[in-house]
């Protein structure tokens, strides 16, 4: 039975607990991590996710389940899949079998989930299917469809239909590389190649790959994007995501950039296991990620739930003047349906002394800063500023070519040694203007630099009820165009 998410009465705290996000998906209670099985089918976006329904920390993994019509406002559904004789239900993906290649749907179509069966450290790939829009699942009697070949870390299948070769393609994390398989029916798989040796970052095992093709804006080019997460050693320390741009021929991937040049998906601490929706109803590619970090994920002091998903982000490719192709990320446009009230639309003069820009609205909200790059030296903006040592700061350093998010001063940041961090992203100092959009929720800040050329995603743990947003510039007077609006809560 579907359960519409609601905002509870003041006497009930559900969805109104401290740090509970109000435009980001969270489970009602208990533990959540990687997004799984993201697919659009018959008018609904499906989000499955790693879920432990019986405890507050990591445990035997199930697939939790929610659906949405806009990728923001979600309905919780019952747990989709539970552990079985092959083990726990680890991460994976889902597709629409439009032409009944599996034979599961009597000539019609339906959903097929591909996931890792994990019995301790022994991991294999299995499938399940649904004939009722994902409400009930039937595990294939021939599981596993890819037995373990003797690899400890062998998981997280991402599957898609490759039109050119007329095959299903699977990209699978295997240690510190990925392996490619192909199939005609999602049941029988042929290994074709692997990728990863001497490529990109190798601070930890590789996990949760994704692979898709995108056009390059304002050109006739198309490129393949291979996204892979690394469990340790990411840009901000701990876990994070990297991506490669190149070509895929139905059998193997070729990286077109320098093999040692790491392209980070996000420069914050809390953007991991990104996965994109399959079978989108339009030409967009949209992904979201688990908003946490394995350094401290088990200890983040939220209750009665733990973990949130990032905003859904549309990803695209653009080519710079230097000929290099880069990934852009922007909040999926459906967020405009949540816009509530404008709280600032003015030009602010900043100087050496810290100045209050405006009262901070009750989160969630979006605030965009625009300023001339030539006028910059070092600029600092503070959120959740309560006049005591509590704020988180966004610092622009033109000389260093970096934008840094600092949550060290926040009182609750010290629950774990790796949480009170400064995280930095590069920015283009040659552009005439610098544009920064910060989307602030009750437990997170997502920063989009120059329309998503770089992003910084970080959890925050604010204390207090009344805050201001302030700014200062060490380069004398600085004009900053500020535009901000609040969002309605998805729980109301």
GROMACS .gro file of C-alpha atoms in nm:
model
  492
    1UNK     CA    1   0.000   0.000   0.000
    2UNK     CA    2   0.141   0.340  -0.098
    3UNK     CA    3   0.200   0.594   0.174
    4UNK     CA    4   0.187   0.963   0.083
    5UNK     CA    5   0.456   1.158   0.262
    6UNK     CA    6   0.304   1.418   0.492
    7UNK     CA    7   0.415   1.690   0.726
    8UNK     CA    8   0.303   1.582   1.070
    9UNK     CA    9   0.124   1.796   1.329
   10UNK     CA   10   0.339   1.992   1.580
   11UNK     CA   11   0.274   1.720   1.835
   12UNK     CA   12   0.450   1.471   1.607
   13UNK     CA   13   0.811   1.516   1.505
   14UNK     CA   14   0.823   1.294   1.194
   15UNK     CA   15   0.992   1.485   0.907
   16UNK     CA   16   1.054   1.783   1.134
   17UNK     CA   17   1.344   1.648   1.337
   18UNK     CA   18   1.670   1.848   1.371
   19UNK     CA   19   1.874   1.831   1.047
   20UNK     CA   20   1.592   1.658   0.852
   21UNK     CA   21   1.624   1.782   0.491
   22UNK     CA   22   1.314   1.931   0.333
   23UNK     CA   23   1.392   1.910  -0.040
   24UNK     CA   24   1.614   1.599  -0.025
   25UNK     CA   25   1.497   1.241  -0.003
   26UNK     CA   26   1.540   1.065   0.332
   27UNK     CA   27   1.392   0.740   0.464
   28UNK     CA   28   1.126   0.772   0.732
   29UNK     CA   29   1.362   0.598   0.973
   30UNK     CA   30   1.668   0.373   0.993
   31UNK     CA   31   1.974   0.353   0.771
   32UNK     CA   32   2.009   0.435   0.399
   33UNK     CA   33   2.305   0.450   0.160
   34UNK     CA   34   2.355   0.403  -0.219
   35UNK     CA   35   2.076   0.490  -0.463
   36UNK     CA   36   1.980   0.182  -0.665
   37UNK     CA   37   1.757   0.081  -0.954
   38UNK     CA   38   1.673   0.433  -1.067
   39UNK     CA   39   1.432   0.409  -1.359
   40UNK     CA   40   1.137   0.592  -1.514
   41UNK     CA   41   0.839   0.378  -1.608
   42UNK     CA   42   0.476   0.456  -1.689
   43UNK     CA   43   0.469   0.803  -1.535
   44UNK     CA   44   0.681   0.733  -1.227
   45UNK     CA   45   1.042   0.780  -1.127
   46UNK     CA   46   1.158   0.490  -0.910
   47UNK     CA   47   1.425   0.528  -0.645
   48UNK     CA   48   1.545   0.212  -0.479
   49UNK     CA   49   1.819   0.238  -0.220
   50UNK     CA   50   2.039   0.041   0.015
   51UNK     CA   51   1.832   0.013   0.332
   52UNK     CA   52   1.858  -0.153   0.670
   53UNK     CA   53   1.501  -0.151   0.809
   54UNK     CA   54   1.579  -0.303   1.148
   55UNK     CA   55   1.855  -0.087   1.289
   56UNK     CA   56   2.007   0.258   1.300
   57UNK     CA   57   2.342   0.165   1.150
   58UNK     CA   58   2.470  -0.034   0.855
   59UNK     CA   59   2.340  -0.391   0.854
   60UNK     CA   60   2.183  -0.659   0.629
   61UNK     CA   61   2.099  -0.471   0.311
   62UNK     CA   62   1.754  -0.462   0.153
   63UNK     CA   63   1.625  -0.248  -0.134
   64UNK     CA   64   1.409   0.034   0.000
   65UNK     CA   65   1.170   0.191  -0.249
   66UNK     CA   66   1.004   0.524  -0.329
   67UNK     CA   67   0.833   0.673  -0.635
   68UNK     CA   68   0.786   1.028  -0.761
   69UNK     CA   69   0.639   1.220  -1.052
   70UNK     CA   70   0.904   1.496  -1.036
   71UNK     CA   71   1.217   1.344  -0.870
   72UNK     CA   72   1.169   1.568  -0.565
   73UNK     CA   73   0.837   1.481  -0.400
   74UNK     CA   74   0.843   1.113  -0.309
   75UNK     CA   75   0.602   0.844  -0.189
   76UNK     CA   76   0.749   0.576   0.035
   77UNK     CA   77   0.664   0.220  -0.069
   78UNK     CA   78   0.725  -0.106   0.116
   79UNK     CA   79   1.070  -0.268   0.101
   80UNK     CA   80   1.114  -0.402  -0.252
   81UNK     CA   81   1.363  -0.686  -0.199
   82UNK     CA   82   1.492  -0.869   0.108
   83UNK     CA   83   1.797  -1.092   0.162
   84UNK     CA   84   1.762  -1.454   0.050
   85UNK     CA   85   1.968  -1.773   0.038
   86UNK     CA   86   2.225  -1.602  -0.190
   87UNK     CA   87   2.282  -1.324   0.063
   88UNK     CA   88   2.207  -0.956   0.110
   89UNK     CA   89   2.070  -0.736  -0.168
   90UNK     CA   90   2.356  -0.501  -0.255
   91UNK     CA   91   2.356  -0.215  -0.506
   92UNK     CA   92   2.247  -0.239  -0.867
   93UNK     CA   93   2.029  -0.090  -1.137
   94UNK     CA   94   1.693  -0.134  -1.310
   95UNK     CA   95   1.578  -0.116  -1.672
   96UNK     CA   96   1.256  -0.140  -1.868
   97UNK     CA   97   1.252  -0.454  -2.080
   98UNK     CA   98   1.040  -0.297  -2.353
   99UNK     CA   99   1.063  -0.586  -2.598
  100UNK     CA  100   1.045  -0.874  -2.349
  101UNK     CA  101   1.398  -0.992  -2.422
  102UNK     CA  102   1.382  -1.186  -2.093
  103UNK     CA  103   1.056  -1.364  -2.168
  104UNK     CA  104   0.929  -1.258  -1.824
  105UNK     CA  105   0.641  -1.045  -1.955
  106UNK     CA  106   0.446  -1.264  -2.201
  107UNK     CA  107   0.523  -1.037  -2.493
  108UNK     CA  108   0.454  -0.717  -2.303
  109UNK     CA  109   0.705  -0.513  -2.098
  110UNK     CA  110   0.807  -0.456  -1.737
  111UNK     CA  111   1.087  -0.374  -1.497
  112UNK     CA  112   1.400  -0.584  -1.446
  113UNK     CA  113   1.635  -0.520  -1.153
  114UNK     CA  114   2.000  -0.625  -1.164
  115UNK     CA  115   2.175  -0.638  -0.828
  116UNK     CA  116   2.456  -0.795  -0.632
  117UNK     CA  117   2.381  -1.093  -0.409
  118UNK     CA  118   2.631  -1.070  -0.123
  119UNK     CA  119   2.702  -1.355   0.117
  120UNK     CA  120   2.974  -1.207   0.334
  121UNK     CA  121   3.258  -1.118   0.097
  122UNK     CA  122   3.125  -1.353  -0.173
  123UNK     CA  123   2.945  -1.142  -0.435
  124UNK     CA  124   2.751  -1.248  -0.746
  125UNK     CA  125   2.508  -1.080  -0.984
  126UNK     CA  126   2.137  -1.161  -0.981
  127UNK     CA  127   1.817  -1.035  -1.141
  128UNK     CA  128   1.453  -0.992  -1.046
  129UNK     CA  129   1.148  -0.873  -1.236
  130UNK     CA  130   0.824  -0.688  -1.168
  131UNK     CA  131   0.498  -0.700  -1.365
  132UNK     CA  132   0.316  -0.440  -1.152
  133UNK     CA  133   0.522  -0.120  -1.182
  134UNK     CA  134   0.773  -0.226  -0.920
  135UNK     CA  135   0.530  -0.301  -0.639
  136UNK     CA  136   0.621  -0.670  -0.617
  137UNK     CA  137   0.938  -0.845  -0.732
  138UNK     CA  138   1.010  -1.200  -0.839
  139UNK     CA  139   1.368  -1.321  -0.823
  140UNK     CA  140   1.486  -1.521  -1.123
  141UNK     CA  141   1.509  -1.892  -1.047
  142UNK     CA  142   1.838  -1.911  -1.239
  143UNK     CA  143   2.023  -1.667  -1.012
  144UNK     CA  144   2.307  -1.586  -1.002
  145UNK     CA  145   2.328  -1.480  -1.366
  146UNK     CA  146   2.699  -1.394  -1.327
  147UNK     CA  147   2.871  -1.618  -1.069
  148UNK     CA  148   3.175  -1.485  -0.887
  149UNK     CA  149   3.495  -1.551  -1.091
  150UNK     CA  150   3.723  -1.533  -0.785
  151UNK     CA  151   3.717  -1.158  -0.714
  152UNK     CA  152   3.647  -1.029  -0.363
  153UNK     CA  153   3.494  -0.693  -0.460
  154UNK     CA  154   3.264  -0.782  -0.751
  155UNK     CA  155   2.948  -0.573  -0.740
  156UNK     CA  156   2.713  -0.288  -0.835
  157UNK     CA  157   2.592  -0.377  -1.188
  158UNK     CA  158   2.479  -0.085  -1.401
  159UNK     CA  159   2.289  -0.204  -1.709
  160UNK     CA  160   2.156  -0.026  -2.018
  161UNK     CA  161   2.044  -0.108  -2.372
  162UNK     CA  162   2.313  -0.026  -2.631
  163UNK     CA  163   2.127   0.059  -2.950
  164UNK     CA  164   2.424   0.030  -3.187
  165UNK     CA  165   2.507  -0.331  -3.094
  166UNK     CA  166   2.150  -0.426  -3.000
  167UNK     CA  167   2.273  -0.570  -2.671
  168UNK     CA  168   2.225  -0.515  -2.302
  169UNK     CA  169   2.551  -0.382  -2.153
  170UNK     CA  170   2.663  -0.425  -1.792
  171UNK     CA  171   2.943  -0.227  -1.632
  172UNK     CA  172   3.049  -0.387  -1.304
  173UNK     CA  173   3.289  -0.279  -1.030
  174UNK     CA  174   3.565  -0.535  -0.971
  175UNK     CA  175   3.835  -0.439  -0.724
  176UNK     CA  176   4.000  -0.126  -0.863
  177UNK     CA  177   3.871  -0.160  -1.217
  178UNK     CA  178   3.543  -0.215  -1.400
  179UNK     CA  179   3.442  -0.508  -1.617
  180UNK     CA  180   3.207  -0.500  -1.917
  181UNK     CA  181   2.958  -0.770  -2.009
  182UNK     CA  182   2.691  -0.796  -2.278
  183UNK     CA  183   2.372  -0.996  -2.314
  184UNK     CA  184   2.070  -1.044  -2.540
  185UNK     CA  185   1.828  -1.144  -2.263
  186UNK     CA  186   1.963  -1.014  -1.928
  187UNK     CA  187   2.009  -1.377  -1.817
  188UNK     CA  188   2.313  -1.501  -2.010
  189UNK     CA  189   2.614  -1.270  -2.002
  190UNK     CA  190   2.937  -1.259  -2.203
  191UNK     CA  191   3.248  -1.088  -2.061
  192UNK     CA  192   3.397  -0.843  -2.315
  193UNK     CA  193   3.666  -0.625  -2.152
  194UNK     CA  194   3.787  -0.436  -1.849
  195UNK     CA  195   3.901  -0.081  -1.776
  196UNK     CA  196   4.087   0.091  -1.496
  197UNK     CA  197   4.449  -0.014  -1.463
  198UNK     CA  198   4.665   0.301  -1.433
  199UNK     CA  199   4.354   0.515  -1.494
  200UNK     CA  200   4.228   0.783  -1.256
  201UNK     CA  201   4.223   0.761  -0.876
  202UNK     CA  202   4.296   0.438  -0.686
  203UNK     CA  203   4.285   0.538  -0.321
  204UNK     CA  204   4.031   0.264  -0.250
  205UNK     CA  205   3.814   0.005  -0.420
  206UNK     CA  206   3.597   0.118  -0.712
  207UNK     CA  207   3.220   0.110  -0.667
  208UNK     CA  208   2.887   0.203  -0.824
  209UNK     CA  209   2.983   0.266  -1.189
  210UNK     CA  210   2.759   0.436  -1.442
  211UNK     CA  211   2.801   0.469  -1.819
  212UNK     CA  212   2.604   0.681  -2.066
  213UNK     CA  213   2.637   0.882  -2.386
  214UNK     CA  214   2.585   1.260  -2.403
  215UNK     CA  215   2.598   1.521  -2.678
  216UNK     CA  216   2.860   1.796  -2.642
  217UNK     CA  217   2.676   2.129  -2.632
  218UNK     CA  218   2.697   2.347  -2.943
  219UNK     CA  219   2.871   2.080  -3.149
  220UNK     CA  220   2.799   1.765  -3.346
  221UNK     CA  221   3.008   1.555  -3.107
  222UNK     CA  222   2.891   1.288  -2.866
  223UNK     CA  223   3.097   1.135  -2.588
  224UNK     CA  224   3.057   0.855  -2.337
  225UNK     CA  225   3.082   0.935  -1.966
  226UNK     CA  226   3.203   0.662  -1.730
  227UNK     CA  227   3.141   0.757  -1.367
  228UNK     CA  228   3.313   0.550  -1.097
  229UNK     CA  229   3.324   0.603  -0.724
  230UNK     CA  230   3.632   0.545  -0.513
  231UNK     CA  231   3.584   0.435  -0.154
  232UNK     CA  232   3.886   0.627  -0.020
  233UNK     CA  233   4.129   0.893  -0.136
  234UNK     CA  234   3.876   1.122  -0.307
  235UNK     CA  235   3.927   1.496  -0.364
  236UNK     CA  236   3.804   1.596  -0.017
  237UNK     CA  237   3.926   1.282   0.162
  238UNK     CA  238   3.735   0.961   0.213
  239UNK     CA  239   3.485   0.847  -0.049
  240UNK     CA  240   3.389   1.035  -0.365
  241UNK     CA  241   3.331   1.011  -0.738
  242UNK     CA  242   3.546   1.045  -1.049
  243UNK     CA  243   3.456   1.037  -1.417
  244UNK     CA  244   3.617   0.959  -1.751
  245UNK     CA  245   3.521   1.092  -2.095
  246UNK     CA  246   3.577   0.880  -2.403
  247UNK     CA  247   3.426   0.627  -2.641
  248UNK     CA  248   3.240   0.299  -2.596
  249UNK     CA  249   3.187   0.055  -2.885
  250UNK     CA  250   2.963  -0.200  -2.718
  251UNK     CA  251   3.256  -0.403  -2.589
  252UNK     CA  252   3.503  -0.167  -2.422
  253UNK     CA  253   3.565   0.189  -2.306
  254UNK     CA  254   3.854   0.409  -2.422
  255UNK     CA  255   3.949   0.708  -2.206
  256UNK     CA  256   4.031   1.011  -2.423
  257UNK     CA  257   4.191   1.217  -2.146
  258UNK     CA  258   4.525   1.171  -1.975
  259UNK     CA  259   4.510   0.851  -1.772
  260UNK     CA  260   4.659   1.025  -1.468
  261UNK     CA  261   4.433   1.330  -1.486
  262UNK     CA  262   4.158   1.271  -1.229
  263UNK     CA  263   3.826   1.437  -1.309
  264UNK     CA  264   3.634   1.466  -0.983
  265UNK     CA  265   3.255   1.462  -0.991
  266UNK     CA  266   3.223   1.679  -0.680
  267UNK     CA  267   3.478   1.847  -0.453
  268UNK     CA  268   3.281   1.824  -0.128
  269UNK     CA  269   3.284   1.549   0.134
  270UNK     CA  270   2.934   1.421   0.071
  271UNK     CA  271   2.853   1.312  -0.284
  272UNK     CA  272   2.897   0.938  -0.340
  273UNK     CA  273   2.760   0.647  -0.542
  274UNK     CA  274   2.598   0.869  -0.808
  275UNK     CA  275   2.354   0.685  -1.035
  276UNK     CA  276   2.145   0.809  -1.326
  277UNK     CA  277   1.785   0.732  -1.415
  278UNK     CA  278   1.726   0.476  -1.688
  279UNK     CA  279   1.455   0.527  -1.952
  280UNK     CA  280   1.404   0.898  -1.888
  281UNK     CA  281   1.093   1.035  -2.064
  282UNK     CA  282   1.305   1.298  -2.243
  283UNK     CA  283   1.662   1.339  -2.365
  284UNK     CA  284   1.805   1.449  -2.030
  285UNK     CA  285   2.049   1.252  -1.816
  286UNK     CA  286   1.974   1.301  -1.444
  287UNK     CA  287   2.157   1.148  -1.151
  288UNK     CA  288   2.163   1.174  -0.776
  289UNK     CA  289   2.401   1.051  -0.509
  290UNK     CA  290   2.418   0.940  -0.149
  291UNK     CA  291   2.498   1.249   0.055
  292UNK     CA  292   2.752   1.111   0.301
  293UNK     CA  293   3.107   0.982   0.334
  294UNK     CA  294   3.224   0.641   0.452
  295UNK     CA  295   3.467   0.813   0.691
  296UNK     CA  296   3.182   0.900   0.928
  297UNK     CA  297   2.856   0.777   0.771
  298UNK     CA  298   2.777   0.540   1.059
  299UNK     CA  299   2.805   0.818   1.317
  300UNK     CA  300   2.624   1.122   1.174
  301UNK     CA  301   2.404   1.235   1.467
  302UNK     CA  302   2.060   1.228   1.306
  303UNK     CA  303   1.757   1.046   1.445
  304UNK     CA  304   1.547   0.840   1.376
  305UNK     CA  305   1.694   0.817   1.023
  306UNK     CA  306   2.045   0.833   0.889
  307UNK     CA  307   2.151   0.962   0.545
  308UNK     CA  308   1.995   1.167   0.264
  309UNK     CA  309   2.017   1.173  -0.114
  310UNK     CA  310   2.153   1.472  -0.304
  311UNK     CA  311   1.931   1.683  -0.525
  312UNK     CA  312   1.866   1.519  -0.861
  313UNK     CA  313   2.110   1.680  -1.106
  314UNK     CA  314   2.096   1.709  -1.482
  315UNK     CA  315   2.438   1.635  -1.627
  316UNK     CA  316   2.563   1.761  -1.962
  317UNK     CA  317   2.887   1.812  -2.153
  318UNK     CA  318   3.046   2.132  -2.279
  319UNK     CA  319   3.370   2.209  -2.459
  320UNK     CA  320   3.598   2.483  -2.329
  321UNK     CA  321   3.807   2.722  -2.534
  322UNK     CA  322   4.104   2.493  -2.467
  323UNK     CA  323   3.924   2.208  -2.639
  324UNK     CA  324   3.876   2.011  -2.318
  325UNK     CA  325   3.535   1.862  -2.257
  326UNK     CA  326   3.392   1.894  -1.908
  327UNK     CA  327   3.088   1.774  -1.720
  328UNK     CA  328   2.826   2.024  -1.600
  329UNK     CA  329   2.577   1.956  -1.320
  330UNK     CA  330   2.263   2.156  -1.247
  331UNK     CA  331   1.964   2.083  -1.022
  332UNK     CA  332   1.697   1.910  -1.229
  333UNK     CA  333   1.457   2.179  -1.351
  334UNK     CA  334   1.160   2.027  -1.167
  335UNK     CA  335   1.297   2.206  -0.859
  336UNK     CA  336   1.128   2.520  -0.995
  337UNK     CA  337   0.796   2.365  -0.894
  338UNK     CA  338   0.905   2.393  -0.530
  339UNK     CA  339   0.989   2.767  -0.538
  340UNK     CA  340   0.808   2.956  -0.266
  341UNK     CA  341   0.904   3.320  -0.193
  342UNK     CA  342   1.181   3.553  -0.302
  343UNK     CA  343   1.371   3.685  -0.001
  344UNK     CA  344   1.641   3.893  -0.169
  345UNK     CA  345   1.698   4.049  -0.511
  346UNK     CA  346   1.947   4.332  -0.478
  347UNK     CA  347   2.305   4.445  -0.526
  348UNK     CA  348   2.505   4.437  -0.203
  349UNK     CA  349   2.823   4.634  -0.136
  350UNK     CA  350   3.079   4.431   0.059
  351UNK     CA  351   3.388   4.573   0.231
  352UNK     CA  352   3.661   4.462   0.471
  353UNK     CA  353   3.422   4.439   0.764
  354UNK     CA  354   3.173   4.156   0.777
  355UNK     CA  355   2.829   4.277   0.672
  356UNK     CA  356   2.488   4.119   0.715
  357UNK     CA  357   2.341   4.056   0.370
  358UNK     CA  358   1.999   3.935   0.486
  359UNK     CA  359   1.821   3.723   0.739
  360UNK     CA  360   1.854   3.357   0.652
  361UNK     CA  361   1.515   3.203   0.575
  362UNK     CA  362   1.413   2.882   0.738
  363UNK     CA  363   1.579   2.627   0.510
  364UNK     CA  364   1.548   2.515   0.234
  365UNK     CA  365   1.644   2.799   0.002
  366UNK     CA  366   1.859   2.895  -0.296
  367UNK     CA  367   2.091   3.198  -0.297
  368UNK     CA  368   2.290   3.306  -0.603
  369UNK     CA  369   2.589   3.543  -0.595
  370UNK     CA  370   2.712   3.715  -0.912
  371UNK     CA  371   3.027   3.930  -0.914
  372UNK     CA  372   3.293   4.056  -1.154
  373UNK     CA  373   3.599   3.832  -1.144
  374UNK     CA  374   3.836   4.129  -1.194
  375UNK     CA  375   3.707   4.283  -0.869
  376UNK     CA  376   3.781   3.975  -0.663
  377UNK     CA  377   4.062   3.903  -0.426
  378UNK     CA  378   3.937   3.713  -0.123
  379UNK     CA  379   3.566   3.707  -0.041
  380UNK     CA  380   3.385   3.518   0.234
  381UNK     CA  381   3.015   3.442   0.267
  382UNK     CA  382   2.873   3.292   0.586
  383UNK     CA  383   2.557   3.083   0.625
  384UNK     CA  384   2.393   2.977   0.950
  385UNK     CA  385   2.561   3.276   1.116
  386UNK     CA  386   2.415   3.325   1.464
  387UNK     CA  387   2.672   3.571   1.595
  388UNK     CA  388   2.863   3.297   1.776
  389UNK     CA  389   3.106   3.033   1.657
  390UNK     CA  390   2.857   2.842   1.451
  391UNK     CA  391   2.861   2.950   1.086
  392UNK     CA  392   2.974   2.763   0.779
  393UNK     CA  393   3.171   2.973   0.532
  394UNK     CA  394   3.215   2.989   0.157
  395UNK     CA  395   3.549   3.153   0.073
  396UNK     CA  396   3.657   3.269  -0.274
  397UNK     CA  397   4.034   3.300  -0.320
  398UNK     CA  398   4.111   3.435  -0.666
  399UNK     CA  399   4.489   3.406  -0.629
  400UNK     CA  400   4.459   3.036  -0.545
  401UNK     CA  401   4.183   2.989  -0.803
  402UNK     CA  402   3.975   2.807  -0.543
  403UNK     CA  403   3.640   2.824  -0.369
  404UNK     CA  404   3.645   2.666  -0.024
  405UNK     CA  405   3.357   2.547   0.193
  406UNK     CA  406   3.443   2.542   0.562
  407UNK     CA  407   3.223   2.373   0.824
  408UNK     CA  408   3.492   2.356   1.094
  409UNK     CA  409   3.336   2.629   1.311
  410UNK     CA  410   2.999   2.457   1.344
  411UNK     CA  411   2.954   2.329   1.697
  412UNK     CA  412   2.814   1.989   1.597
  413UNK     CA  413   3.088   1.925   1.339
  414UNK     CA  414   3.313   1.768   1.600
  415UNK     CA  415   3.127   1.440   1.646
  416UNK     CA  416   3.399   1.278   1.429
  417UNK     CA  417   3.758   1.377   1.351
  418UNK     CA  418   3.703   1.375   0.973
  419UNK     CA  419   3.384   1.581   0.969
  420UNK     CA  420   3.505   1.937   1.052
  421UNK     CA  421   3.657   1.985   0.709
  422UNK     CA  422   3.753   2.250   0.457
  423UNK     CA  423   3.683   2.137   0.100
  424UNK     CA  424   3.796   2.328  -0.209
  425UNK     CA  425   3.702   2.335  -0.577
  426UNK     CA  426   3.887   2.511  -0.860
  427UNK     CA  427   3.718   2.786  -1.060
  428UNK     CA  428   3.791   2.968  -1.385
  429UNK     CA  429   3.950   3.301  -1.293
  430UNK     CA  430   3.954   3.414  -1.658
  431UNK     CA  431   3.578   3.443  -1.689
  432UNK     CA  432   3.431   3.792  -1.670
  433UNK     CA  433   3.183   3.697  -1.399
  434UNK     CA  434   3.178   3.443  -1.119
  435UNK     CA  435   2.839   3.293  -1.042
  436UNK     CA  436   2.781   3.082  -0.733
  437UNK     CA  437   2.452   2.920  -0.640
  438UNK     CA  438   2.418   2.767  -0.295
  439UNK     CA  439   2.119   2.545  -0.226
  440UNK     CA  440   2.087   2.521   0.150
  441UNK     CA  441   1.874   2.267   0.334
  442UNK     CA  442   1.846   2.188   0.703
  443UNK     CA  443   2.131   1.940   0.681
  444UNK     CA  444   2.332   2.024   0.371
  445UNK     CA  445   2.477   2.288   0.140
  446UNK     CA  446   2.520   2.214  -0.232
  447UNK     CA  447   2.727   2.473  -0.419
  448UNK     CA  448   2.712   2.508  -0.800
  449UNK     CA  449   2.997   2.716  -0.948
  450UNK     CA  450   2.949   2.889  -1.286
  451UNK     CA  451   2.631   2.697  -1.373
  452UNK     CA  452   2.769   2.367  -1.252
  453UNK     CA  453   3.123   2.364  -1.393
  454UNK     CA  454   3.224   2.249  -1.044
  455UNK     CA  455   3.020   2.150  -0.739
  456UNK     CA  456   3.078   2.128  -0.365
  457UNK     CA  457   2.840   1.912  -0.162
  458UNK     CA  458   2.866   1.903   0.216
  459UNK     CA  459   2.650   1.801   0.509
  460UNK     CA  460   2.604   2.061   0.784
  461UNK     CA  461   2.474   2.034   1.140
  462UNK     CA  462   2.348   2.384   1.236
  463UNK     CA  463   2.255   2.477   1.591
  464UNK     CA  464   2.005   2.753   1.670
  465UNK     CA  465   1.687   2.900   1.525
  466UNK     CA  466   1.773   3.249   1.400
  467UNK     CA  467   2.051   3.306   1.147
  468UNK     CA  468   2.188   3.568   0.912
  469UNK     CA  469   2.378   3.545   0.587
  470UNK     CA  470   2.681   3.772   0.582
  471UNK     CA  471   2.976   3.861   0.362
  472UNK     CA  472   3.309   4.042   0.354
  473UNK     CA  473   3.571   4.130   0.092
  474UNK     CA  474   3.936   4.212   0.161
  475UNK     CA  475   3.962   4.403  -0.166
  476UNK     CA  476   3.769   4.713  -0.064
  477UNK     CA  477   3.420   4.767  -0.203
  478UNK     CA  478   3.280   4.475  -0.399
  479UNK     CA  479   2.943   4.473  -0.573
  480UNK     CA  480   2.761   4.141  -0.548
  481UNK     CA  481   2.427   4.076  -0.713
  482UNK     CA  482   2.227   3.857  -0.476
  483UNK     CA  483   1.912   3.668  -0.566
  484UNK     CA  484   1.745   3.421  -0.333
  485UNK     CA  485   1.420   3.231  -0.290
  486UNK     CA  486   1.290   2.974  -0.046
  487UNK     CA  487   1.140   2.636  -0.132
  488UNK     CA  488   0.834   2.462  -0.001
  489UNK     CA  489   0.896   2.145   0.198
  490UNK     CA  490   0.846   1.820   0.009
  491UNK     CA  491   0.700   1.674   0.330
  492UNK     CA  492   0.404   1.914   0.338
   0.00000   0.00000   0.00000
